[in-house]
Short mmCIF file of C-alpha atoms and ligand atoms in Angstrom, two decimals:
data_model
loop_
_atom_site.label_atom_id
_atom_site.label_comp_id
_atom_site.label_asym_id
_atom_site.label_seq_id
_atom_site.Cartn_x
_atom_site.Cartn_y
_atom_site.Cartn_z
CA UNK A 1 133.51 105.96 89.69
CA UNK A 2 134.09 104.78 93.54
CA UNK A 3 135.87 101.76 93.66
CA UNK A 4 135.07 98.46 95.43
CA UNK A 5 135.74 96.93 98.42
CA UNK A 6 138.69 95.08 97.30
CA UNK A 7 139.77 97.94 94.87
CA UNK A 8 138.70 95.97 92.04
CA UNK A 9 135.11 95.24 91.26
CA UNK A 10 133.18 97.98 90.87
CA UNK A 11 130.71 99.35 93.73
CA UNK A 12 127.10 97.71 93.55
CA UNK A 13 124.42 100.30 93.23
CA UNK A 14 123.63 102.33 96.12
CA UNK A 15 119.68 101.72 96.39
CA UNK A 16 120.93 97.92 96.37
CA UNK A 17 123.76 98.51 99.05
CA UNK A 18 121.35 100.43 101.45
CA UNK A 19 119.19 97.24 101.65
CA UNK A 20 118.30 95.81 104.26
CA UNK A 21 118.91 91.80 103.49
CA UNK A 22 115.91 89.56 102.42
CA UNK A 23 114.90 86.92 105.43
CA UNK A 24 113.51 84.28 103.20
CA UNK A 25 110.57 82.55 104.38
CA UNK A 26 111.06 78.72 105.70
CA UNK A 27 109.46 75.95 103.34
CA UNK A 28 107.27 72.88 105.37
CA UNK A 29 110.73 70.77 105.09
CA UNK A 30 112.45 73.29 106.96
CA UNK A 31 109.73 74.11 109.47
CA UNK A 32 109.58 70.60 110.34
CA UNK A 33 113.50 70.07 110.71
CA UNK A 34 113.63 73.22 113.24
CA UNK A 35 110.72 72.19 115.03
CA UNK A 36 111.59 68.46 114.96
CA UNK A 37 108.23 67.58 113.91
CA UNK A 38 107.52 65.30 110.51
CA UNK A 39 106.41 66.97 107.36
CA UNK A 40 102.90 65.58 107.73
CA UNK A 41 102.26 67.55 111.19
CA UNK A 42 103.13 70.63 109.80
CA UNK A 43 99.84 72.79 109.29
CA UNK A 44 101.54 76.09 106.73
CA UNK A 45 99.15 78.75 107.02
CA UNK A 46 101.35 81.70 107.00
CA UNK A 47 101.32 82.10 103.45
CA UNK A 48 97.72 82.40 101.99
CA UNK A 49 98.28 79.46 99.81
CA UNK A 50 95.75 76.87 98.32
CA UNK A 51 94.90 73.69 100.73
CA UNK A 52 93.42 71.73 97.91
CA UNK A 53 96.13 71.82 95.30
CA UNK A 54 95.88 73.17 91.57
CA UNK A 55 94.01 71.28 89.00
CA UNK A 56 94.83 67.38 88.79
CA UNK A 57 94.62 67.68 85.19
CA UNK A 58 97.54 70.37 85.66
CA UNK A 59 99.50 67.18 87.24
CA UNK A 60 98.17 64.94 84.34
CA UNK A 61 99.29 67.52 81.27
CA UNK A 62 102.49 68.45 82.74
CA UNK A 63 103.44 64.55 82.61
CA UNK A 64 102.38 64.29 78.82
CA UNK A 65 104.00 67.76 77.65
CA UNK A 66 106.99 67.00 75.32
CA UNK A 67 108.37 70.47 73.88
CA UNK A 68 109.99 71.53 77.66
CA UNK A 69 113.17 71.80 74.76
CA UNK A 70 111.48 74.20 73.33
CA UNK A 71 111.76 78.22 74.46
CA UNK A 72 107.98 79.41 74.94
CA UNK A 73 105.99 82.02 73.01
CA UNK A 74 107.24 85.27 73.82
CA UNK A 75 104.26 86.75 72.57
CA UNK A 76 101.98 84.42 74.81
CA UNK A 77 99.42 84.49 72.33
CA UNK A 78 97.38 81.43 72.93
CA UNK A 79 97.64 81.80 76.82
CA UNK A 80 96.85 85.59 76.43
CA UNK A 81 93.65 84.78 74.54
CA UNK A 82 92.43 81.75 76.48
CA UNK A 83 92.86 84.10 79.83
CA UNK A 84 91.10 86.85 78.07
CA UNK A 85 87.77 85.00 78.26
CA UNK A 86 88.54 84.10 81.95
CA UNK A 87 89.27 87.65 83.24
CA UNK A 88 86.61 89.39 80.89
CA UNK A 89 88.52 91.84 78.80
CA UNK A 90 90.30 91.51 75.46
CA UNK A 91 93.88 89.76 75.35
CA UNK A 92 95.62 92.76 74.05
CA UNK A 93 94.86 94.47 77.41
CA UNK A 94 96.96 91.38 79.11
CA UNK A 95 100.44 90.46 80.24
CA UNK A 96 101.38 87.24 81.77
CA UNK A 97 104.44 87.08 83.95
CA UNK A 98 106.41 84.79 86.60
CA UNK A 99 103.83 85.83 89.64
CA UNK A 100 102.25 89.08 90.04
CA UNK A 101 105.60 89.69 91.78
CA UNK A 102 106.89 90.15 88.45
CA UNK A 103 104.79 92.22 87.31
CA UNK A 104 104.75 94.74 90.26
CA UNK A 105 108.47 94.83 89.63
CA UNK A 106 107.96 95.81 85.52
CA UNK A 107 105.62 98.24 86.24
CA UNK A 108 108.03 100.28 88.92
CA UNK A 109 110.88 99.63 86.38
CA UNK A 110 108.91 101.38 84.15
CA UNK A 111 107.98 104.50 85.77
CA UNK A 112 110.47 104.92 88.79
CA UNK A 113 113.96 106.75 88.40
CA UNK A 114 115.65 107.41 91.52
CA UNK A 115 114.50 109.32 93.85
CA UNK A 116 110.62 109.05 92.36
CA UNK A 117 107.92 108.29 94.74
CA UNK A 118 105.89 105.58 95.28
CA UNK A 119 102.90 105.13 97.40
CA UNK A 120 102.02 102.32 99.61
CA UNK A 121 99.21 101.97 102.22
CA UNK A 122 100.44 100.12 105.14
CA UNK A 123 99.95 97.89 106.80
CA UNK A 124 100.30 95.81 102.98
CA UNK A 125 101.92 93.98 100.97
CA UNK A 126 106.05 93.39 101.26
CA UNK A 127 106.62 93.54 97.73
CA UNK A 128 105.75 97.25 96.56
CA UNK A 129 108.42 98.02 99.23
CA UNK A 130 110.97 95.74 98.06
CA UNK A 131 110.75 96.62 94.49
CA UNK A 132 110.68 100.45 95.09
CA UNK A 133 113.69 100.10 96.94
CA UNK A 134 115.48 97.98 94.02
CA UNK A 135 113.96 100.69 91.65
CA UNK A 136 116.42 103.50 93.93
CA UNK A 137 112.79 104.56 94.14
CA UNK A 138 111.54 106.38 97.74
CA UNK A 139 108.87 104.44 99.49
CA UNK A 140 106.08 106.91 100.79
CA UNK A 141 104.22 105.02 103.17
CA UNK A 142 100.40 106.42 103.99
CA UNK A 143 99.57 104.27 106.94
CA UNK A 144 95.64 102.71 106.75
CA UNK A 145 93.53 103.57 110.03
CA UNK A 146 92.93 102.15 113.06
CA UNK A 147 90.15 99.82 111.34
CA UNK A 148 92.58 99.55 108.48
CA UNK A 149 90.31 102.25 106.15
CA UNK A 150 92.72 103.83 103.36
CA UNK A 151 93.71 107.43 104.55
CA UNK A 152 92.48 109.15 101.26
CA UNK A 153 93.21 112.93 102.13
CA UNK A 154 96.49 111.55 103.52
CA UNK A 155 97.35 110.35 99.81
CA UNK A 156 96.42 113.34 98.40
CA UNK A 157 98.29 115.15 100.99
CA UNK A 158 101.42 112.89 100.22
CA UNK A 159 101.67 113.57 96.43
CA UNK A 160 104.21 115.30 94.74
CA UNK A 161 105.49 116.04 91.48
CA UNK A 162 107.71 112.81 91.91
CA UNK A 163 104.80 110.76 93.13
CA UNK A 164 104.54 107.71 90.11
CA UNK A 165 102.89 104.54 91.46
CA UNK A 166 100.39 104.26 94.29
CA UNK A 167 99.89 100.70 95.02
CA UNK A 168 96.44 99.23 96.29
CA UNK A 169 95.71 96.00 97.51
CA UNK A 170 91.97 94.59 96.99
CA UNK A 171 91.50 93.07 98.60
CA UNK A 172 94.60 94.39 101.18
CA UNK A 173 96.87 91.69 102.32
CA UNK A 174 96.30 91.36 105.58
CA UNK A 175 93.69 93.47 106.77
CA UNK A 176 91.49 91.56 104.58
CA UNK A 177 89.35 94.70 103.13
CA UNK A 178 88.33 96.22 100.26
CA UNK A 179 88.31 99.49 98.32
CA UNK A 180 85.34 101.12 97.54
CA UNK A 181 84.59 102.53 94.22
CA UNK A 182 85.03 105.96 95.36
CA UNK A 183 88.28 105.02 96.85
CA UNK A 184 89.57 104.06 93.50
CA UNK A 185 88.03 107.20 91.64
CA UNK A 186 89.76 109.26 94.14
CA UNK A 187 92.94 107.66 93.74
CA UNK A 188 92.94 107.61 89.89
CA UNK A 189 91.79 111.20 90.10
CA UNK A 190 95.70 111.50 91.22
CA UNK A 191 96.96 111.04 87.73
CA UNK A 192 99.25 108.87 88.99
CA UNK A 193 99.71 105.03 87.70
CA UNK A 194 97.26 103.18 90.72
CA UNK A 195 98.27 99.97 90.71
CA UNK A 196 95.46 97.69 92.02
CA UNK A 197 96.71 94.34 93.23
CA UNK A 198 93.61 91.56 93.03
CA UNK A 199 95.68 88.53 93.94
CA UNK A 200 92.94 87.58 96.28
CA UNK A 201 89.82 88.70 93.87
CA UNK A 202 88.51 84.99 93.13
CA UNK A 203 87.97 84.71 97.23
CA UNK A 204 86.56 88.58 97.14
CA UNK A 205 84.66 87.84 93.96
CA UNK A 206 84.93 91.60 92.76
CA UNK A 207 87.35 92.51 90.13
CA UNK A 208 88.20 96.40 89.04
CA UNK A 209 89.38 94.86 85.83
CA UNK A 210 87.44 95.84 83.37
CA UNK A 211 87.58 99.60 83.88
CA UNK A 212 91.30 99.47 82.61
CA UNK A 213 89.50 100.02 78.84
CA UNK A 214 88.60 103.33 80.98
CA UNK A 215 91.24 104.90 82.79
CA UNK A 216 94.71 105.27 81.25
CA UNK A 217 96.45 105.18 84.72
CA UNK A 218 94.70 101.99 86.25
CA UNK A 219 96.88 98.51 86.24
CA UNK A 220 95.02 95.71 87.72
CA UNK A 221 97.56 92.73 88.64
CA UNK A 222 96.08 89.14 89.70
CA UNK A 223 97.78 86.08 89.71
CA UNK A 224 96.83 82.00 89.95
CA UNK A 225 98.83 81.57 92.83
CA UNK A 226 95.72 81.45 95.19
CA UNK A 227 92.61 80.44 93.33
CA UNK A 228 94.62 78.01 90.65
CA UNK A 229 96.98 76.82 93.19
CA UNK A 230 100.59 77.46 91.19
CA UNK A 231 101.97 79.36 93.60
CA UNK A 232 104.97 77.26 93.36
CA UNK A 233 105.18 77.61 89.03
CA UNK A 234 104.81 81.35 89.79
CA UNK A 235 102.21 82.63 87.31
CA UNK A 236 100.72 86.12 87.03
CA UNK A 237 99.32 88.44 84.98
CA UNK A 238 98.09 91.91 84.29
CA UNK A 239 95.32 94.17 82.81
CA UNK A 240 97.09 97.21 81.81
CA UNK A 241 96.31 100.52 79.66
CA UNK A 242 97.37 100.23 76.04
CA UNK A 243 99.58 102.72 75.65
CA UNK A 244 101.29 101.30 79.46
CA UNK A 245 101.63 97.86 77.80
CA UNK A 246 103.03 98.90 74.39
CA UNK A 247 105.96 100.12 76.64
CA UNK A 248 105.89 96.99 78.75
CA UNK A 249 106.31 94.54 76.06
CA UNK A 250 109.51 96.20 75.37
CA UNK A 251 111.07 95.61 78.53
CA UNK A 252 109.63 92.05 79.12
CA UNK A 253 112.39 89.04 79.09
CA UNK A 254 110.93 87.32 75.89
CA UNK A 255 110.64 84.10 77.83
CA UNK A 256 109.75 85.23 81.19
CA UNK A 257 106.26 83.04 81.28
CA UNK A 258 107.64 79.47 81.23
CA UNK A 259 106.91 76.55 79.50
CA UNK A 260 105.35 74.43 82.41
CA UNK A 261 103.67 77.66 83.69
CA UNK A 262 101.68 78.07 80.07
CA UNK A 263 100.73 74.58 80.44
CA UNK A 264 99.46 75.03 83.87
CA UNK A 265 97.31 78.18 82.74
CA UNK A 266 95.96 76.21 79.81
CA UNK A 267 94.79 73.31 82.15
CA UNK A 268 93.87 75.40 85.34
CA UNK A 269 91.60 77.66 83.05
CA UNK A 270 89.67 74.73 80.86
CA UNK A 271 89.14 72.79 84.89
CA UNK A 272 88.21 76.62 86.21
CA UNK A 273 84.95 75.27 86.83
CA UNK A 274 86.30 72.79 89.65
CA UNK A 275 88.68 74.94 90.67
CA UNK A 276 86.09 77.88 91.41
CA UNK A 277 84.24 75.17 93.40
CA UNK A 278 87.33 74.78 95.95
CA UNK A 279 87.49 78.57 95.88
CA UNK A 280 83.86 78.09 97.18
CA UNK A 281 84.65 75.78 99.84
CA UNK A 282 87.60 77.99 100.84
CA UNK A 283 85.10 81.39 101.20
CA UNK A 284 82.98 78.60 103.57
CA UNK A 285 85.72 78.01 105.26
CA UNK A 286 86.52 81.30 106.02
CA UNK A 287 83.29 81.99 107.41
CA UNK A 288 83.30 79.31 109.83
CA UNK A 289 87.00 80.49 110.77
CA UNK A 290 85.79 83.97 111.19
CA UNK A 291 83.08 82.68 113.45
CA UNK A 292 85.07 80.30 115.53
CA UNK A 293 87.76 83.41 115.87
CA UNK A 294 84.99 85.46 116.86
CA UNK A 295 83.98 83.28 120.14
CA UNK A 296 87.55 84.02 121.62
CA UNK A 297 87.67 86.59 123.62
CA UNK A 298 91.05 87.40 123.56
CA UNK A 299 91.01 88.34 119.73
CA UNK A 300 89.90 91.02 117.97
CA UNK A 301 89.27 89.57 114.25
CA UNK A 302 89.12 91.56 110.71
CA UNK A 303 86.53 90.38 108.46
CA UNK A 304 87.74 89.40 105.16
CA UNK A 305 87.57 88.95 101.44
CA UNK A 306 90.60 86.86 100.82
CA UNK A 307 91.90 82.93 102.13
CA UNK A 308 93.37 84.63 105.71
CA UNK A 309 91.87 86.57 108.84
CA UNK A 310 93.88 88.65 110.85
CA UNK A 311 93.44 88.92 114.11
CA UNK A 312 94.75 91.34 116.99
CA UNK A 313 95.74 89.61 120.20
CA UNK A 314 94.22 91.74 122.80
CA UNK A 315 95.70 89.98 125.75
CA UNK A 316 98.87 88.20 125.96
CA UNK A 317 101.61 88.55 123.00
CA UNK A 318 101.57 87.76 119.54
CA UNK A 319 104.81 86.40 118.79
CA UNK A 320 104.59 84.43 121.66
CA UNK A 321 101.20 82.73 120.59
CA UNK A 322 102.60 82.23 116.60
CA UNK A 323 105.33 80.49 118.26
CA UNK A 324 103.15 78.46 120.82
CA UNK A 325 101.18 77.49 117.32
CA UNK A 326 104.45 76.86 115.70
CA UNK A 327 105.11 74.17 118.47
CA UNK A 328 102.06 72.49 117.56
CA UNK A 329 102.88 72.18 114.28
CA UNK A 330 100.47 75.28 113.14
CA UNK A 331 102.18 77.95 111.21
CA UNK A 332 100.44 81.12 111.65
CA UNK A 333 101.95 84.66 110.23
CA UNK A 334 103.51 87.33 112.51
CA UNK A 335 104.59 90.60 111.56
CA UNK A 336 106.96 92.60 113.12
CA UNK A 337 105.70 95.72 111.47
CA UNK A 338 103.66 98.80 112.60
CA UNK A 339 100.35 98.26 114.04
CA UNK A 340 100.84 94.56 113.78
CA UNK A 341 102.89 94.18 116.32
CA UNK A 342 100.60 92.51 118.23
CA UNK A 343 98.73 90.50 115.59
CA UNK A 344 98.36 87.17 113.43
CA UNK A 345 97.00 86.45 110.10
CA UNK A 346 95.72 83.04 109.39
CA UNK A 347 95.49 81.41 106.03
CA UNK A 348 92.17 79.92 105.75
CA UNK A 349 92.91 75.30 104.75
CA UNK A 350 90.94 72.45 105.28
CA UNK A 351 88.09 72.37 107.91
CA UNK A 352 90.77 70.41 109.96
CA UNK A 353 92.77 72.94 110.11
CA UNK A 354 89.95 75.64 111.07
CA UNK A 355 89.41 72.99 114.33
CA UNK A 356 93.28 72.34 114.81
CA UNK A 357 93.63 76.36 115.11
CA UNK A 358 90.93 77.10 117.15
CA UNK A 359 91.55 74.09 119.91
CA UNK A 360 95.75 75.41 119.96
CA UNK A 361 94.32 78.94 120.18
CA UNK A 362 92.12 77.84 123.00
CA UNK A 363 95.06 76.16 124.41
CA UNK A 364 97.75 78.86 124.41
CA UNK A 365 95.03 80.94 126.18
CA UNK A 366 94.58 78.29 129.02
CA UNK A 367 98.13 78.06 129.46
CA UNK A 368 98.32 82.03 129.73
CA UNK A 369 96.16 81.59 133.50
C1 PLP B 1 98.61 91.10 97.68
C2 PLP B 1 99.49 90.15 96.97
N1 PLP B 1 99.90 90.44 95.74
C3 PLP B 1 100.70 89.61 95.05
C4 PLP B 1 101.11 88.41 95.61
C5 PLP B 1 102.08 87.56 94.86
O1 PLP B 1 101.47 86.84 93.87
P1 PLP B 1 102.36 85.88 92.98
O2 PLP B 1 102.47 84.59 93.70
O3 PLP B 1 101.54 85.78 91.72
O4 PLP B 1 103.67 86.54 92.73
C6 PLP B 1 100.68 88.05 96.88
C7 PLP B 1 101.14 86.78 97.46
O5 PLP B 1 101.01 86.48 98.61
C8 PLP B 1 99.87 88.96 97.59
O6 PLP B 1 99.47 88.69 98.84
#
């Protein structure tokens, strides 16, 4: 074995040492220190998360709770059968973890050795890259179209014998579309395990879900991050093929969904009804966004199905205007990644934010002459 840098510890692994390192992304505190603004002008919309809050009986039960001495239920029985009736399918097809993150991480742990391939369709998602590359796995990007359409003959083209995952966002974070049904017959038709990320689905109000009883290669992930507004107590789950999950539960830390989390779930899931109303409000909100977005002629805006828009900047620079924003006190999302090198995505809030947006947008343009 190679020896470490100081002769002594052993050498980290190399898929870890040939990462690149992990720029975390700035909390409101922080945002409002480096832009010396208070906490209360700071707009965050760079991070598709709820405006409204989860549940207030979530607040209310996590107060009275009494056992946080106790270790949960690895089994996560009573959650796993309470979210069965939520998601449609039965519970034995479900397995909750710390955010969908998690779960996208399990699933590549499962199935990846070094060297094996893993398909992404950029522009996407961070994390199937991140936890490929953890995995020693190789990343085998199939860039979307101009309009952001999935390539599907160039993921057929890209398959090899060492091809395990393909991962699909519906609806894709943050181009804001959708598969199609054909898409995902097409890409099951692969034989490889298509991993279907709904994190969004509430806002796109189509689910894939229950054909997991069908296909023994389909994993649909979702999460109450967005719709539930836990993002912070990190709670996700997924539907997965029997025989996929048997092997799961094997690997799964026994107390990876915690204590406050299952509590959370419970709540969020008996109060879904309000909370589906704020999901409501948010899809209204999104169309008036859209709309507003739409008037400016210096954008070129994606319809979409989640809480966020992206938009190209067609004249002027994109960094530039996130930063402009930033000034204001309205945190928008840049990406310094193909094709969105010019472009912003907005998380959909409040209707004050929609009109705080759209007069700074109209702003930064006036100051551009
Ligand atoms: C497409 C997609 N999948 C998964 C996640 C992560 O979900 P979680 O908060 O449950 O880990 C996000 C969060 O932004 C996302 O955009």
């Amino acid at each position: 074995m190679g020896m470490g840098v100081e002769g002594k510890t052993p050498s980290v692994r190399t898929a870890i040492a040939e990462m690149q390192e992990y720029v975390p992304v700035r909390t409101s505190e922080s945002l409002a220190q480096k832009l010396g603004l208070r906490l209360d002008q700071i707009m965050k919309l760079d991070a598709n998360e709820n405006p409204y809050g989860c549940s207030p009986k979530v607040l209310r039960a996590l107060g009275r709770y009494s056992s946080y001495h106790r270790y949960p239920d690895p089994q996560q029985e009573e959650t796993r059968s309470l979210l069965a009736e939520y998601v449609g399918v039965p519970a034995d097809y479900l397995l909750l973890g710390m955010g969908a993150d998690e779960l996208i991480d399990y699933v590549l742990r499962l199935y990846v050795e070094t060297g094996d391939e893993v398909i992404e369709l950029p522009p996407t998602f961070g994390m199937y890259s991140f936890s490929t590359h953890v995995c020693g796995g190789k990343l085998v990007p199939v860039p979307r179209g101009e309009r952001f359409e999935i390539d599907l003959e160039g993921v057929e083209r890209a398959i090899t014998e060492r091809t395990k995952v393909i991962f699909v966002d519906s609806p894709n974070n943050p181009s804001g579309g959708m598969p199609s049904m054909e898409d995902v017959e097409r890409l099951l038709a692969t034989g490889r395990v298509v991993v279907l990320d709904e994190a969004y689905s509430e806002f796109s109000n189509l689910t894939f879900a229950p054909l997991v009883q069908r296909y023994p290669n389909l994993v649909v992930l979702r999460t109450f991050s967005k719709w539930a507004g836990l993002a912070g107590l990190r709670v996700g789950y997924g539907v997965f093929p029997l025989p996929m999950l048997r092997q799961l539960w094997k690997m799964k830390q026994p107390y990876n969904l915690n204590v406050a989390a299952e509590v959370a779930v419970h709540e969020s899931l008996l109060d879904s009804k309000r909370l589906l109303a704020k999901v409501k409000r948010i899809i209204r909100e999104r169309g008036r966004l859209l709309g507003m977005l739409e008037s400016l002629d210096f954008l070129r805006v994606y319809p979409s199905q989640g809480n966020y828009i992206l938009c190209d900047v067609l004249e002027g620079n994109a960094m530039e205007l996130m930063q402009f924003m930033a000034h204001r006190g309205i945190i928008l999302r840049y990406f310094k990644k193909p094709r969105l090198m010019n472009s912003i995505r907005i998380s959909v809030g409040l209707p004050e934010h929609t009109d705080a947006v759209v007069a700074g947008l109209r702003e930064w343009r006036a100051s551009q002459g």
